[in-house]
Amino acid sequence: MRTPLDVLTLDELRRRTSVKWRAFDPDVLPLFVAEMDVAPCEAVVDAVTAALRAGDTGYDVGTTYGEAYARFAARRWGWSVDASTSRTLPDVMLAIVEVLRVLTAPGDAVVVNPPVYPPFYGFTANEGRRVVDAPLGTDGRLDLDALERAFAVATGVAANGRGPGSGRRAVWLVCNPQNPTGTTHTPAELEAGLALAARYGVRVVADEIHAPLTRPGLDGRPATTHTPLLAVPGSEQAVAIVSASKAWNLPGLKAAAAVAGPGAADDLRRIPEEASHGVQHVSVLAHVAALDHGEEWLDAVLAGVERNAWLLADLLAEHLPAVGYRPGEATYLAWLDCRGIDDGPSSDGVPAPAHDPRGWFLDRARVALEDGRRFGVGGEGHVRLNLATGVDVLTEAVERMGDSVRTAV
């Protein structure tokens, strides 16, 4: 099976100048940041080339982005998006910030579900909001009891949503699907979370950047699907931030849209017009082309990601059997539990990999992964690995990692 992940050689990839290929020395295999090692989607290449040749490089206007996402969502999930109320914004995290500014004030709380995308912490803190953790369960799924406790802390409302509360506003910022675990929240989980939020007066904002990246189901395995938050009962006052960035490997061509339930449309209108000034028109054209004409390419990428997810399971069983791993339901990211690796000291005094697996594998295997501690509670002893690469790169990376552990003592 040949996919867009299998087109470019490692030498060709190293000609790229993005952070993935410039952050480390050339002998390091970079499987950290969320960039895919893919040949680009030709529909996107054609759209950007045509825009540059035509000089269509001015300021963006209107709801073109939201309209394209609505068409994609209708085909992919049967979800009807009201694009007329959408707001095109520079990227996902800046869109989240703008929505938080409308829904909360400095000192208000934002509830998150760690382990979770690290910028949820940094961007929230930079806006003067306080983060309240509601960790995922040990199964990687939403823990409704933890969520209710966090809502009570965030709002000052007593258990079961009774009592006057602190008078402060709060937002539940949910990663849907979840990064780094790859969990796809079910309709029942999301509906229960929305009901709890309503009981405590908490508004809900979903980061759905990984929504298109669910598993197609290969070799008899079940396919998975994304449940848009706004398609779930009780989401009338919720907001979702959507983007083609991750699914079509466009992090350097940033764009996003905020879409709202009917009760939150006025909130999007309150985002100041200046927030749209950073939107890059060529980026919007690239994303629209991906959404309208890039599904065949996306499906080919997803086939390669699923193949790699199960290949990784086999490679770990052979070379690093003490590492815990369960293929996720979405994203092209793998969440590896390294706490089972021998915790004893190495022969040269370097801390064992269970203490700092990211540092260990970078120094001793020359493989760059994301440090699980950056993802908050539950990230200790973990690393995140990017599956969106070629079979040869993934295989060599795990072999190197296994060798580094076997030869350490």
Coordinates of C-alpha atoms in Angstrom, one line a residue, residues 107-333:
G107 CA -9.2 35.6 36.8
D108 CA -11.9 33.4 35.4
A109 CA -11.2 29.7 35.0
V110 CA -10.7 27.5 32.0
V111 CA -11.2 23.7 32.6
V112 CA -9.0 21.3 30.6
N113 CA -8.6 17.5 30.4
P114 CA -4.9 16.6 30.8
P115 CA -2.9 15.1 29.3
V116 CA -3.7 17.7 26.7
Y117 CA -2.2 20.0 24.0
P118 CA 0.3 22.2 25.9
P119 CA -0.7 25.5 24.4
F120 CA -4.0 25.2 26.3
Y121 CA -2.0 26.0 29.4
G122 CA 0.3 28.7 28.0
F123 CA -2.2 30.7 26.0
T124 CA -4.8 30.6 28.8
A125 CA -2.3 31.8 31.4
N126 CA -1.1 34.5 29.1
E127 CA -4.7 35.9 29.0
G128 CA -4.8 36.0 32.8
R129 CA -7.2 33.0 33.1
R130 CA -6.6 30.2 35.6
V131 CA -6.5 26.6 34.5
V132 CA -8.4 24.0 36.4
D133 CA -7.5 20.4 35.6
A134 CA -10.1 17.6 35.1
P135 CA -7.8 14.8 34.2
L136 CA -8.8 12.0 31.8
G137 CA -9.4 8.6 33.3
T138 CA -6.9 5.8 33.2
D139 CA -8.6 4.6 30.1
G140 CA -7.9 7.9 28.3
R141 CA -11.5 8.9 28.3
L142 CA -13.4 11.8 29.9
D143 CA -13.9 11.3 33.6
L144 CA -17.2 12.9 34.4
D145 CA -16.7 12.9 38.1
A146 CA -13.4 14.7 37.7
L147 CA -15.1 17.1 35.3
E148 CA -17.8 17.9 37.8
R149 CA -15.3 18.5 40.6
A150 CA -13.4 20.9 38.3
F151 CA -16.6 22.8 37.3
A152 CA -17.4 23.2 41.0
V153 CA -13.9 24.6 41.7
A154 CA -14.0 26.8 38.6
T155 CA -17.3 28.4 39.5
G156 CA -17.4 28.1 43.2
V157 CA -20.7 26.3 42.9
A158 CA -21.4 23.5 45.4
A159 CA -21.6 19.9 44.2
N160 CA -24.6 19.1 42.0
G161 CA -24.7 22.6 40.8
R162 CA -26.4 24.0 43.9
G163 CA -25.5 27.2 45.7
P164 CA -24.8 30.8 44.7
G165 CA -21.2 30.3 43.4
S166 CA -18.5 32.8 43.1
G167 CA -20.1 34.9 40.3
R168 CA -17.1 34.2 38.1
R169 CA -17.5 32.8 34.6
A170 CA -15.8 29.6 33.4
V171 CA -15.2 27.7 30.2
W172 CA -14.6 24.1 29.5
L173 CA -12.0 23.9 26.7
V174 CA -12.3 20.4 25.3
C175 CA -9.9 18.9 22.8
N176 CA -12.1 16.9 20.4
P177 CA -10.5 14.5 19.3
Q178 CA -8.0 14.5 22.2
N179 CA -4.3 15.3 21.6
P180 CA -2.1 13.5 22.6
T181 CA -4.1 10.3 23.4
G182 CA -6.1 10.1 20.2
T183 CA -9.3 9.5 22.0
T184 CA -12.5 10.4 20.1
H185 CA -15.1 11.5 22.5
T186 CA -18.4 9.7 22.0
P187 CA -21.8 11.4 21.6
A188 CA -22.8 10.2 25.0
E189 CA -19.7 11.5 26.7
L190 CA -20.0 14.9 25.0
E191 CA -23.7 15.1 25.9
A192 CA -23.0 14.2 29.5
G193 CA -20.2 16.8 29.7
L194 CA -22.5 19.5 28.1
A195 CA -25.2 18.7 30.7
L196 CA -22.7 19.1 33.5
A197 CA -21.5 22.4 32.1
A198 CA -25.0 23.7 31.8
R199 CA -25.7 22.7 35.4
Y200 CA -22.7 24.7 36.6
G201 CA -23.1 27.6 34.2
V202 CA -19.9 26.7 32.3
R203 CA -19.6 27.6 28.6
V204 CA -18.0 25.0 26.3
V205 CA -15.4 25.6 23.6
A206 CA -14.1 22.7 21.5
D207 CA -10.8 22.6 19.6
E208 CA -11.6 20.3 16.7
I209 CA -8.5 20.7 14.6
H210 CA -7.9 16.9 14.5
A211 CA -11.5 16.1 13.5
P212 CA -10.8 14.8 10.0
L213 CA -8.1 12.5 11.3
T214 CA -10.0 9.4 12.4
R215 CA -9.2 5.8 11.5
P216 CA -10.6 4.4 8.3
G217 CA -10.5 0.8 9.5
L218 CA -8.1 -1.6 7.7
D219 CA -7.7 -5.3 7.7
G220 CA -11.0 -5.9 9.4
R221 CA -10.4 -3.4 12.2
P222 CA -13.3 -1.1 13.0
A223 CA -13.3 2.4 11.6
T224 CA -13.7 5.4 13.9
T225 CA -15.5 8.6 13.4
H226 CA -15.6 12.2 14.8
T227 CA -18.6 13.5 16.7
P228 CA -18.8 17.3 16.2
L229 CA -19.5 19.0 19.5
L230 CA -22.2 21.2 17.9
A231 CA -24.0 18.1 16.6
V232 CA -24.7 16.9 20.2
P233 CA -27.8 17.9 22.1
G234 CA -27.1 20.6 24.6
S235 CA -24.5 22.3 22.5
E236 CA -26.7 25.3 21.6
Q237 CA -24.4 27.7 23.5
A238 CA -21.1 26.1 22.6
V239 CA -18.4 27.2 20.2
A240 CA -16.2 25.0 18.0
I241 CA -12.9 26.0 16.5
V242 CA -12.2 24.1 13.2
S243 CA -9.4 24.0 10.8
A244 CA -7.9 22.0 7.9
S245 CA -4.4 22.7 9.2
K246 CA -3.5 19.4 10.8
A247 CA -5.3 17.1 8.3
W248 CA -3.7 18.6 5.2
N249 CA -0.3 19.4 6.8
L250 CA -0.7 23.2 6.5
P251 CA 0.8 24.5 9.8
G252 CA 2.8 27.1 7.9
L253 CA -0.4 28.3 6.1
K254 CA -2.5 29.0 9.2
A255 CA -6.2 29.6 9.2
A256 CA -9.2 28.6 11.2
A257 CA -12.9 29.3 11.7
A258 CA -15.0 29.7 14.8
V259 CA -18.5 28.2 14.5
A260 CA -21.2 28.5 17.0
G261 CA -24.4 26.9 18.3
P262 CA -27.5 29.1 17.8
G263 CA -27.2 30.4 21.3
A264 CA -23.6 31.5 20.9
A265 CA -23.8 33.3 17.5
D266 CA -24.0 36.7 19.2
D267 CA -20.8 35.8 21.1
L268 CA -18.9 35.4 17.9
R269 CA -20.2 38.7 16.7
R270 CA -18.7 40.3 19.8
I271 CA -15.2 39.2 18.7
P272 CA -13.7 42.5 17.5
E273 CA -13.2 43.1 13.8
E274 CA -9.4 43.6 14.4
A275 CA -9.1 39.9 15.3
S276 CA -9.5 39.1 11.7
H277 CA -6.7 41.3 10.5
G278 CA -4.1 38.5 10.9
V279 CA -6.0 36.2 8.6
Q280 CA -3.8 35.3 5.5
H281 CA -5.9 35.2 2.4
V282 CA -3.7 32.7 0.6
S283 CA -3.9 30.4 3.6
V284 CA -7.7 30.6 3.4
L285 CA -7.5 29.7 -0.3
A286 CA -5.3 26.7 0.6
H287 CA -7.6 25.5 3.3
V288 CA -10.7 25.9 1.1
A289 CA -9.0 23.9 -1.7
A290 CA -8.2 21.1 0.8
L291 CA -11.7 20.9 2.2
D292 CA -13.4 21.0 -1.2
H293 CA -11.0 18.9 -3.3
G294 CA -8.6 17.1 -1.0
E295 CA -10.6 14.3 0.5
E296 CA -9.1 11.5 -1.7
W297 CA -5.6 12.7 -0.6
L298 CA -6.8 12.8 3.0
D299 CA -8.1 9.2 2.8
A300 CA -4.8 8.0 1.4
V301 CA -3.0 9.7 4.3
L302 CA -5.3 8.2 6.9
A303 CA -4.7 4.7 5.4
G304 CA -0.9 5.3 5.9
V305 CA -1.4 6.6 9.5
E306 CA -3.5 3.5 10.5
R307 CA -1.0 1.2 8.9
N308 CA 1.8 2.9 10.9
A309 CA -0.2 2.9 14.2
W310 CA -0.4 -0.9 14.1
L311 CA 3.1 -1.2 12.8
L312 CA 4.3 0.8 15.8
A313 CA 2.5 -1.7 18.1
D314 CA 4.4 -4.6 16.5
L315 CA 7.7 -2.7 16.6
L316 CA 7.3 -1.8 20.2
A317 CA 6.4 -5.4 21.1
E318 CA 9.7 -6.5 19.5
H319 CA 12.1 -3.8 20.6
L320 CA 10.6 -2.1 23.6
P321 CA 8.0 -4.5 25.2
A322 CA 8.0 -2.5 28.4
V323 CA 6.5 0.5 26.7
G324 CA 2.7 0.8 27.0
Y325 CA 0.9 1.8 23.8
R326 CA -2.6 1.5 22.5
P327 CA -3.4 2.8 19.0
G328 CA -5.6 5.8 19.3
E329 CA -8.9 6.4 17.5
A330 CA -7.8 9.7 15.9
T331 CA -4.9 12.0 15.1
Y332 CA -1.5 10.9 13.7
L333 CA 0.0 10.9 17.1

